mmCIF file of C-alpha atoms in Angstrom:
data_model
loop_
_atom_site.group_PDB
_atom_site.id
_atom_site.type_symbol
_atom_site.label_atom_id
_atom_site.label_comp_id
_atom_site.label_asym_id
_atom_site.label_seq_id
_atom_site.Cartn_x
_atom_site.Cartn_y
_atom_site.Cartn_z
ATOM 1 C CA MET A 1 -29.973 -0.175 -13.324
ATOM 2 C CA GLY A 2 -27.167 -2.123 -15.000
ATOM 3 C CA LEU A 3 -24.197 -3.832 -13.374
ATOM 4 C CA GLN A 4 -21.947 -0.862 -14.255
ATOM 5 C CA GLU A 5 -24.145 1.408 -12.148
ATOM 6 C CA VAL A 6 -24.288 -1.181 -9.362
ATOM 7 C CA TRP A 7 -20.509 -1.441 -9.169
ATOM 8 C CA PHE A 8 -20.031 2.307 -9.338
ATOM 9 C CA ILE A 9 -22.294 2.575 -6.287
ATOM 10 C CA LEU A 10 -20.530 -0.314 -4.523
ATOM 11 C CA ILE A 11 -17.122 1.291 -5.060
ATOM 12 C CA ALA A 12 -18.524 4.545 -3.699
ATOM 13 C CA VAL A 13 -19.793 2.648 -0.634
ATOM 14 C CA LEU A 14 -16.384 1.037 -0.101
ATOM 15 C CA PHE A 15 -14.622 4.401 -0.155
ATOM 16 C CA ILE A 16 -17.294 5.893 2.092
ATOM 17 C CA GLY A 17 -16.645 3.090 4.577
ATOM 18 C CA TYR A 18 -12.908 3.668 4.307
ATOM 19 C CA PHE A 19 -13.111 7.407 4.920
ATOM 20 C CA VAL A 20 -15.557 7.060 7.818
ATOM 21 C CA LEU A 21 -13.535 4.354 9.603
ATOM 22 C CA GLU A 22 -9.990 5.222 8.590
ATOM 23 C CA GLY A 23 -10.879 8.904 8.898
ATOM 24 C CA PHE A 24 -10.995 8.758 12.679
ATOM 25 C CA ASP A 25 -7.851 6.582 12.654
ATOM 26 C CA PHE A 26 -6.068 9.367 10.791
ATOM 27 C CA GLY A 27 -7.518 11.920 13.188
ATOM 28 C CA VAL A 28 -6.280 10.008 16.223
ATOM 29 C CA GLY A 29 -2.769 9.833 14.782
ATOM 30 C CA MET A 30 -2.821 13.501 13.808
ATOM 31 C CA LEU A 31 -3.770 14.549 17.346
ATOM 32 C CA MET A 32 -1.273 12.396 19.288
ATOM 33 C CA PRO A 33 1.223 15.259 19.847
ATOM 34 C CA VAL A 34 -1.543 17.535 21.109
ATOM 35 C CA LEU A 35 -3.254 15.145 23.508
ATOM 36 C CA GLY A 36 -0.022 13.538 24.693
ATOM 37 C CA ARG A 37 2.308 16.486 25.236
ATOM 38 C CA ARG A 38 5.879 15.434 25.949
ATOM 39 C CA LYS A 39 6.351 18.055 28.669
ATOM 40 C CA ASP A 40 3.544 16.387 30.570
ATOM 41 C CA PRO A 41 5.031 13.823 33.021
ATOM 42 C CA ASN A 42 2.070 11.579 32.167
ATOM 43 C CA GLY A 43 2.448 12.267 28.443
ATOM 44 C CA ASP A 44 3.549 8.804 27.299
ATOM 45 C CA THR A 45 0.690 7.123 29.143
ATOM 46 C CA ARG A 46 -1.736 9.564 27.515
ATOM 47 C CA ARG A 47 -0.265 8.840 24.089
ATOM 48 C CA ARG A 48 -0.707 5.125 24.713
ATOM 49 C CA VAL A 49 -4.327 5.723 25.708
ATOM 50 C CA VAL A 50 -4.840 7.620 22.450
ATOM 51 C CA LEU A 51 -3.211 4.855 20.406
ATOM 52 C CA ASN A 52 -5.115 2.089 22.182
ATOM 53 C CA THR A 53 -8.459 3.570 21.141
ATOM 54 C CA ILE A 54 -7.731 2.393 17.597
ATOM 55 C CA GLY A 55 -5.487 -0.557 18.499
ATOM 56 C CA PRO A 56 -8.057 -3.328 17.913
ATOM 57 C CA VAL A 57 -9.615 -1.843 14.757
ATOM 58 C CA TRP A 58 -7.177 0.235 12.691
ATOM 59 C CA ASP A 59 -5.900 -2.635 10.529
ATOM 60 C CA GLY A 60 -9.457 -3.828 9.863
ATOM 61 C CA ASN A 61 -10.413 -0.310 8.796
ATOM 62 C CA GLU A 62 -7.684 -0.345 6.150
ATOM 63 C CA VAL A 63 -9.255 -3.425 4.567
ATOM 64 C CA TRP A 64 -11.903 -1.119 3.090
ATOM 65 C CA LEU A 65 -9.208 0.577 1.000
ATOM 66 C CA ILE A 66 -7.765 -2.738 -0.181
ATOM 67 C CA THR A 67 -11.237 -3.986 -1.107
ATOM 68 C CA GLY A 68 -12.078 -0.718 -2.838
ATOM 69 C CA GLY A 69 -8.869 -0.848 -4.879
ATOM 70 C CA GLY A 70 -9.485 -4.467 -5.799
ATOM 71 C CA ALA A 71 -13.072 -3.749 -6.824
ATOM 72 C CA LEU A 72 -11.897 -0.802 -8.893
ATOM 73 C CA PHE A 73 -9.329 -2.985 -10.672
ATOM 74 C CA ALA A 74 -11.816 -5.764 -11.412
ATOM 75 C CA ALA A 75 -14.933 -3.728 -12.260
ATOM 76 C CA PHE A 76 -13.380 -0.724 -14.033
ATOM 77 C CA PRO A 77 -9.871 -1.676 -15.221
ATOM 78 C CA GLU A 78 -9.565 1.351 -17.518
ATOM 79 C CA TRP A 79 -10.383 3.666 -14.605
ATOM 80 C CA TYR A 80 -7.854 1.849 -12.428
ATOM 81 C CA ALA A 81 -5.116 2.006 -15.062
ATOM 82 C CA THR A 82 -5.601 5.686 -15.865
ATOM 83 C CA LEU A 83 -5.944 6.702 -12.231
ATOM 84 C CA PHE A 84 -2.943 4.810 -10.878
ATOM 85 C CA SER A 85 -0.656 5.794 -13.744
ATOM 86 C CA GLY A 86 -1.699 9.452 -13.815
ATOM 87 C CA PHE A 87 -1.728 9.865 -10.024
ATOM 88 C CA TYR A 88 1.302 7.647 -9.500
ATOM 89 C CA LEU A 89 3.380 10.003 -7.331
ATOM 90 C CA PRO A 90 0.593 11.157 -4.945
ATOM 91 C CA LEU A 91 -0.648 7.576 -4.502
ATOM 92 C CA LEU A 92 2.916 6.353 -3.931
ATOM 93 C CA ILE A 93 3.395 8.997 -1.232
ATOM 94 C CA ILE A 94 0.137 7.869 0.402
ATOM 95 C CA LEU A 95 1.310 4.245 0.297
ATOM 96 C CA VAL A 96 4.694 5.093 1.830
ATOM 97 C CA ALA A 97 2.998 7.155 4.562
ATOM 98 C CA LEU A 98 0.634 4.283 5.374
ATOM 99 C CA ILE A 99 3.554 1.836 5.586
ATOM 100 C CA VAL A 100 5.443 4.186 7.919
ATOM 101 C CA ARG A 101 2.318 4.513 10.068
ATOM 102 C CA ILE A 102 1.777 0.756 10.232
ATOM 103 C CA CYS A 103 5.381 0.082 11.255
ATOM 104 C CA ALA A 104 5.310 2.872 13.838
ATOM 105 C CA ILE A 105 2.112 1.562 15.444
ATOM 106 C CA GLU A 106 3.269 -2.053 15.490
ATOM 107 C CA TYR A 107 6.797 -1.437 16.817
ATOM 108 C CA ARG A 108 6.305 1.526 19.142
ATOM 109 C CA GLY A 109 6.097 -0.627 22.274
ATOM 110 C CA LYS A 110 8.805 -3.130 21.333
ATOM 111 C CA ILE A 111 11.779 -1.140 22.686
ATOM 112 C CA ASP A 112 11.840 0.574 26.079
ATOM 113 C CA ASP A 113 13.539 3.749 24.923
ATOM 114 C CA ASP A 114 12.176 7.311 24.837
ATOM 115 C CA THR A 115 13.987 8.183 21.605
ATOM 116 C CA TRP A 116 12.573 5.101 19.885
ATOM 117 C CA ARG A 117 9.039 5.940 21.020
ATOM 118 C CA ARG A 118 9.458 9.558 19.946
ATOM 119 C CA ARG A 119 10.481 8.494 16.447
ATOM 120 C CA CYS A 120 7.548 6.081 16.240
ATOM 121 C CA ASP A 121 5.191 8.828 17.367
ATOM 122 C CA TRP A 122 6.398 11.084 14.584
ATOM 123 C CA GLY A 123 5.983 8.180 12.158
ATOM 124 C CA ILE A 124 2.357 7.858 13.266
ATOM 125 C CA VAL A 125 1.824 11.607 12.886
ATOM 126 C CA PHE A 126 3.442 11.655 9.424
ATOM 127 C CA GLY A 127 1.529 8.563 8.331
ATOM 128 C CA SER A 128 -1.736 10.168 9.399
ATOM 129 C CA TRP A 129 -1.395 13.757 8.174
ATOM 130 C CA VAL A 130 -0.034 12.969 4.707
ATOM 131 C CA PRO A 131 -2.834 10.593 3.579
ATOM 132 C CA ALA A 132 -5.457 12.822 5.230
ATOM 133 C CA VAL A 133 -4.385 15.700 2.989
ATOM 134 C CA LEU A 134 -3.551 13.792 -0.198
ATOM 135 C CA TRP A 135 -6.787 11.789 -0.311
ATOM 136 C CA GLY A 136 -8.692 15.072 -0.480
ATOM 137 C CA VAL A 137 -6.379 16.386 -3.193
ATOM 138 C CA ALA A 138 -6.744 13.183 -5.227
ATOM 139 C CA PHE A 139 -10.534 12.934 -5.074
ATOM 140 C CA ALA A 140 -10.981 16.637 -5.784
ATOM 141 C CA ASN A 141 -8.909 16.235 -8.953
ATOM 142 C CA ILE A 142 -10.882 13.153 -9.988
ATOM 143 C CA VAL A 143 -14.122 15.139 -9.770
ATOM 144 C CA ARG A 144 -12.664 18.304 -11.305
ATOM 145 C CA GLY A 145 -11.053 16.409 -14.156
ATOM 146 C CA VAL A 146 -7.475 16.153 -15.399
ATOM 147 C CA ASP A 147 -5.817 16.204 -18.803
ATOM 148 C CA ILE A 148 -6.638 12.806 -20.341
ATOM 149 C CA ASP A 149 -5.742 12.252 -23.995
ATOM 150 C CA ALA A 150 -7.218 9.943 -26.615
ATOM 151 C CA ASP A 151 -5.022 7.078 -25.372
ATOM 152 C CA LYS A 152 -6.564 7.366 -21.888
ATOM 153 C CA GLN A 153 -3.282 8.654 -20.489
ATOM 154 C CA VAL A 154 -3.122 11.463 -17.925
ATOM 155 C CA THR A 155 -0.845 14.231 -19.194
ATOM 156 C CA SER A 156 -1.291 16.560 -16.205
ATOM 157 C CA SER A 157 1.828 17.231 -14.140
ATOM 158 C CA LEU A 158 2.059 17.041 -10.363
ATOM 159 C CA PHE A 159 1.784 20.829 -10.159
ATOM 160 C CA ASP A 160 -1.431 20.713 -12.212
ATOM 161 C CA LEU A 161 -2.917 18.549 -9.472
ATOM 162 C CA LEU A 162 -2.106 21.221 -6.871
ATOM 163 C CA ASN A 163 -4.849 23.585 -8.053
ATOM 164 C CA PRO A 164 -6.914 25.729 -5.642
ATOM 165 C CA TYR A 165 -9.932 23.411 -5.667
ATOM 166 C CA ALA A 166 -7.810 20.332 -4.948
ATOM 167 C CA LEU A 167 -5.839 22.089 -2.204
ATOM 168 C CA LEU A 168 -9.107 23.115 -0.579
ATOM 169 C CA GLY A 169 -10.178 19.475 -0.796
ATOM 170 C CA GLY A 170 -6.985 18.385 0.943
ATOM 171 C CA LEU A 171 -7.453 20.973 3.688
ATOM 172 C CA THR A 172 -11.059 19.850 4.102
ATOM 173 C CA THR A 173 -10.244 16.164 4.549
ATOM 174 C CA ALA A 174 -7.423 16.983 6.978
ATOM 175 C CA LEU A 175 -9.599 19.192 9.180
ATOM 176 C CA VAL A 176 -12.659 16.940 9.048
ATOM 177 C CA PHE A 177 -10.602 13.823 9.837
ATOM 178 C CA ALA A 178 -8.942 15.650 12.748
ATOM 179 C CA LEU A 179 -12.378 16.657 14.049
ATOM 180 C CA HIS A 180 -13.674 13.115 13.466
ATOM 181 C CA GLY A 181 -10.720 11.722 15.417
ATOM 182 C CA ALA A 182 -11.136 14.171 18.302
ATOM 183 C CA VAL A 183 -14.804 13.261 18.672
ATOM 184 C CA PHE A 184 -13.919 9.551 18.505
ATOM 185 C CA LEU A 185 -11.334 10.030 21.264
ATOM 186 C CA ALA A 186 -13.918 11.823 23.397
ATOM 187 C CA LEU A 187 -16.225 8.851 22.849
ATOM 188 C CA LYS A 188 -13.610 6.180 23.611
ATOM 189 C CA THR A 189 -11.619 7.657 26.509
ATOM 190 C CA ALA A 190 -12.181 8.633 30.122
ATOM 191 C CA ASP A 191 -10.646 10.964 32.750
ATOM 192 C CA GLU A 192 -8.457 13.878 31.602
ATOM 193 C CA VAL A 193 -7.918 12.492 28.098
ATOM 194 C CA ARG A 194 -11.645 12.668 27.398
ATOM 195 C CA THR A 195 -11.856 16.182 28.831
ATOM 196 C CA ASP A 196 -9.019 17.400 26.604
ATOM 197 C CA ALA A 197 -10.478 15.601 23.569
ATOM 198 C CA VAL A 198 -13.847 17.311 24.044
ATOM 199 C CA GLU A 199 -12.165 20.713 24.304
ATOM 200 C CA LEU A 200 -9.998 19.993 21.247
ATOM 201 C CA ALA A 201 -13.008 18.884 19.209
ATOM 202 C CA SER A 202 -14.766 22.161 20.044
ATOM 203 C CA ARG A 203 -11.734 24.115 18.830
ATOM 204 C CA LEU A 204 -11.294 22.058 15.665
ATOM 205 C CA ALA A 205 -14.922 22.617 14.699
ATOM 206 C CA ILE A 206 -14.238 26.357 14.309
ATOM 207 C CA PRO A 207 -12.009 26.000 11.198
ATOM 208 C CA ALA A 208 -13.413 22.647 9.998
ATOM 209 C CA VAL A 209 -17.021 23.779 9.494
ATOM 210 C CA PRO A 210 -16.387 26.825 7.230
ATOM 211 C CA VAL A 211 -13.595 25.132 5.251
ATOM 212 C CA ALA A 212 -15.647 21.986 4.641
ATOM 213 C CA GLY A 213 -18.691 24.129 3.851
ATOM 214 C CA ALA A 214 -16.728 26.085 1.246
ATOM 215 C CA PHE A 215 -15.433 22.900 -0.402
ATOM 216 C CA VAL A 216 -18.862 21.247 -0.473
ATOM 217 C CA LEU A 217 -20.477 24.368 -1.922
ATOM 218 C CA TRP A 218 -17.737 24.772 -4.559
ATOM 219 C CA THR A 219 -18.165 21.110 -5.531
ATOM 220 C CA GLN A 220 -21.913 21.505 -5.890
ATOM 221 C CA LEU A 221 -21.795 24.739 -7.876
ATOM 222 C CA ALA A 222 -19.017 23.596 -10.212
ATOM 223 C CA HIS A 223 -19.733 19.900 -10.638
ATOM 224 C CA GLY A 224 -22.914 18.923 -8.793
ATOM 225 C CA LYS A 225 -26.323 17.936 -10.058
ATOM 226 C CA GLY A 226 -29.785 18.965 -8.960
ATOM 227 C CA TRP A 227 -30.342 16.050 -6.612
ATOM 228 C CA THR A 228 -26.921 16.425 -4.925
ATOM 229 C CA TRP A 229 -28.122 19.611 -3.204
ATOM 230 C CA ILE A 230 -29.691 17.177 -0.723
ATOM 231 C CA LEU A 231 -26.221 15.872 0.148
ATOM 232 C CA VAL A 232 -24.921 19.425 0.556
ATOM 233 C CA ALA A 233 -27.731 20.181 3.017
ATOM 234 C CA ILE A 234 -27.080 16.946 4.950
ATOM 235 C CA ALA A 235 -23.340 17.626 5.213
ATOM 236 C CA ALA A 236 -23.895 21.214 6.332
ATOM 237 C CA ALA A 237 -26.531 20.255 8.919
ATOM 238 C CA ALA A 238 -24.342 17.434 10.261
ATOM 239 C CA LEU A 239 -21.315 19.701 10.722
ATOM 240 C CA LEU A 240 -23.371 22.343 12.498
ATOM 241 C CA GLY A 241 -24.840 19.628 14.706
ATOM 242 C CA VAL A 242 -21.323 18.463 15.610
ATOM 243 C CA VAL A 243 -20.587 21.916 17.019
ATOM 244 C CA ALA A 244 -23.695 21.856 19.205
ATOM 245 C CA PHE A 245 -23.314 18.288 20.482
ATOM 246 C CA THR A 246 -19.583 18.681 21.122
ATOM 247 C CA ARG A 247 -20.165 21.716 23.299
ATOM 248 C CA ALA A 248 -22.886 19.788 25.132
ATOM 249 C CA GLU A 249 -20.400 16.882 25.628
ATOM 250 C CA ARG A 250 -22.716 14.489 23.786
ATOM 251 C CA GLU A 251 -19.871 12.781 21.978
ATOM 252 C CA GLY A 252 -21.947 9.811 20.798
ATOM 253 C CA TRP A 253 -24.238 12.051 18.777
ATOM 254 C CA ALA A 254 -21.299 14.193 17.688
ATOM 255 C CA PHE A 255 -19.478 11.112 16.327
ATOM 256 C CA LEU A 256 -22.606 10.006 14.481
ATOM 257 C CA LEU A 257 -22.852 13.441 12.867
ATOM 258 C CA THR A 258 -19.179 13.595 11.837
ATOM 259 C CA SER A 259 -19.712 10.188 10.225
ATOM 260 C CA ILE A 260 -22.800 11.490 8.414
ATOM 261 C CA ALA A 261 -20.855 14.548 7.242
ATOM 262 C CA VAL A 262 -18.128 12.315 5.778
ATOM 263 C CA ILE A 263 -20.715 10.037 4.145
ATOM 264 C CA ALA A 264 -22.591 12.959 2.582
ATOM 265 C CA THR A 265 -19.401 14.611 1.313
ATOM 266 C CA VAL A 266 -17.995 11.461 -0.326
ATOM 267 C CA ALA A 267 -21.442 10.676 -1.775
ATOM 268 C CA LEU A 268 -21.493 14.221 -3.182
ATOM 269 C CA LEU A 269 -18.132 13.637 -4.891
ATOM 270 C CA PHE A 270 -19.241 10.358 -6.462
ATOM 271 C CA GLY A 271 -22.664 11.757 -7.328
ATOM 272 C CA SER A 272 -21.068 14.745 -9.050
ATOM 273 C CA LEU A 273 -18.754 12.410 -10.954
ATOM 274 C CA PHE A 274 -21.430 10.018 -12.309
ATOM 275 C CA PRO A 275 -21.700 8.783 -15.075
ATOM 276 C CA ASN A 276 -18.048 9.682 -15.594
ATOM 277 C CA VAL A 277 -15.336 8.007 -13.598
ATOM 278 C CA MET A 278 -12.541 10.344 -14.731
ATOM 279 C CA PRO A 279 -13.468 13.438 -16.754
ATOM 280 C CA SER A 280 -10.965 14.868 -19.234
ATOM 281 C CA THR A 281 -10.288 18.590 -19.289
ATOM 282 C CA LEU A 282 -8.922 18.311 -22.850
ATOM 283 C CA ASP A 283 -12.034 16.999 -24.586
ATOM 284 C CA ALA A 284 -15.273 15.525 -23.265
ATOM 285 C CA ALA A 285 -14.908 12.781 -25.866
ATOM 286 C CA TYR A 286 -11.932 11.490 -23.863
ATOM 287 C CA ASN A 287 -13.919 11.131 -20.628
ATOM 288 C CA LEU A 288 -13.772 7.756 -18.930
ATOM 289 C CA THR A 289 -17.309 6.657 -18.128
ATOM 290 C CA ILE A 290 -18.891 3.678 -16.395
ATOM 291 C CA ASP A 291 -19.514 2.226 -19.863
ATOM 292 C CA ASN A 292 -16.170 2.625 -21.633
ATOM 293 C CA ALA A 293 -14.076 1.881 -18.522
ATOM 294 C CA SER A 294 -15.860 -1.217 -17.220
ATOM 295 C CA SER A 295 -15.121 -4.922 -17.431
ATOM 296 C CA SER A 296 -17.213 -7.383 -19.392
ATOM 297 C CA PRO A 297 -20.780 -8.147 -18.232
ATOM 298 C CA TYR A 298 -19.739 -11.685 -17.284
ATOM 299 C CA THR A 299 -16.936 -10.401 -15.025
ATOM 300 C CA LEU A 300 -19.313 -7.983 -13.314
ATOM 301 C CA LYS A 301 -21.874 -10.751 -12.837
ATOM 302 C CA VAL A 302 -19.348 -13.080 -11.158
ATOM 303 C CA MET A 303 -18.140 -10.220 -8.937
ATOM 304 C CA THR A 304 -21.708 -9.409 -7.930
ATOM 305 C CA TRP A 305 -22.397 -12.955 -6.741
ATOM 306 C CA ALA A 306 -19.104 -13.043 -4.823
ATOM 307 C CA ALA A 307 -19.868 -9.704 -3.165
ATOM 308 C CA ALA A 308 -23.383 -10.818 -2.233
ATOM 309 C CA PHE A 309 -22.023 -13.795 -0.255
ATOM 310 C CA LEU A 310 -18.841 -12.317 1.254
ATOM 311 C CA THR A 311 -19.829 -8.753 2.151
ATOM 312 C CA PRO A 312 -22.263 -9.674 4.967
ATOM 313 C CA VAL A 313 -19.585 -11.878 6.565
ATOM 314 C CA VAL A 314 -17.048 -9.041 6.580
ATOM 315 C CA LEU A 315 -19.573 -6.545 7.959
ATOM 316 C CA ILE A 316 -20.696 -8.897 10.741
ATOM 317 C CA TYR A 317 -17.116 -9.651 11.753
ATOM 318 C CA GLN A 318 -16.057 -6.010 11.832
ATOM 319 C CA GLY A 319 -19.199 -5.009 13.699
ATOM 320 C CA TRP A 320 -18.502 -7.716 16.269
ATOM 321 C CA THR A 321 -14.949 -6.373 16.726
ATOM 322 C CA TYR A 322 -16.234 -2.886 17.487
ATOM 323 C CA TRP A 323 -18.769 -4.302 19.924
ATOM 324 C CA VAL A 324 -16.175 -6.332 21.843
ATOM 325 C CA PHE A 325 -13.854 -3.311 22.217
ATOM 326 C CA ARG A 326 -16.581 -0.753 22.921
ATOM 327 C CA GLN A 327 -15.430 0.188 26.453
ATOM 328 C CA ARG A 328 -13.787 3.492 27.275
ATOM 329 C CA ILE A 329 -10.038 3.562 27.964
ATOM 330 C CA SER A 330 -8.325 5.644 30.639
ATOM 331 C CA THR A 331 -4.777 6.102 31.898
ATOM 332 C CA LYS A 332 -5.609 3.655 34.715
ATOM 333 C CA HIS A 333 -5.973 0.838 32.174
ATOM 334 C CA ILE A 334 -2.467 1.172 30.716
ATOM 335 C CA PRO A 335 -0.015 -1.586 31.851
ATOM 336 C CA PRO A 336 3.751 -1.640 31.147
ATOM 337 C CA SER A 337 4.236 -1.600 27.379
ATOM 338 C CA ILE A 338 7.152 -3.965 26.737
ATOM 339 C CA GLY A 339 6.147 -7.401 25.489
ATOM 340 C CA LEU A 340 2.422 -6.676 25.256
ATOM 341 C CA PRO A 341 0.504 -6.982 21.978
ATOM 342 C CA LEU A 342 -1.126 -3.964 20.383
ATOM 343 C CA GLY A 343 -4.531 -3.364 21.902
ATOM 344 C CA ARG A 344 -3.213 -3.866 25.456
ATOM 345 C CA ARG A 345 -0.290 -1.436 25.529
#
């Protein structure tokens, strides 16, 4: 195995980590209006409980995306250039949505005004739903292939990216992230919020399982390889297990299985893509591969040594953060919001 293969796998691992960790962040934000209904006199406290489940970890989860983008730029600059120029508008929309979400989370508790909090809540919802859908659309198009010419430029229009397979991918990531977030909330909350989260997770599993199953099967039949059938089986078994454990109120096992389903699905996408990094629908000769899109061997060697020393430190620190904030949160734990830092309001 050469360094190109190693870095392809490492980039896949970084995006797997991002979708597993940021996936439940998105799900939590997507479900805020449902679990914290405004007609409920206790609605704002419930919304703060929901938001506090991710308060200590959401910004750390986003580091996986930054690291993945940086690794992509350094290890496969041609892939990075073609991807970010050809998918400029969808990626820009994702970036804007993430910025809106960050600002809404950080500033929601700074002003004691219902209108202000309502606007921040909608910013969180917008900043969660939009990336949840568009990430699925983007990765489905990467696997499916787009029009790439001899100059490594994407000539596909925005409407070309909105094909049935990509739209199914966007629907899949949205539903699976919502389910992932509901199960996470059931795991991290207590009292009536946990009860409602368990019920919501059971309901979300009804559309999420068949939609995700259809997308995974389409991916395998159209783009998969022989060995990736194993990933299809793992994803399918994990999603079916989520249904059973959610109904049994075993949210710890259910969360583990939603994580496994996300891991298997993203691994299926990268496995179906290899050894290409961006296939061309115009001519196979124009495909970007791990060989013609990579940096020099010396650059990859330096990056490998840096990753070997720094990655364990990052993993230990993030694991420690999750361990420190492992307790469940209930409405009884919510103090007055004004003047308190995120993670306590």
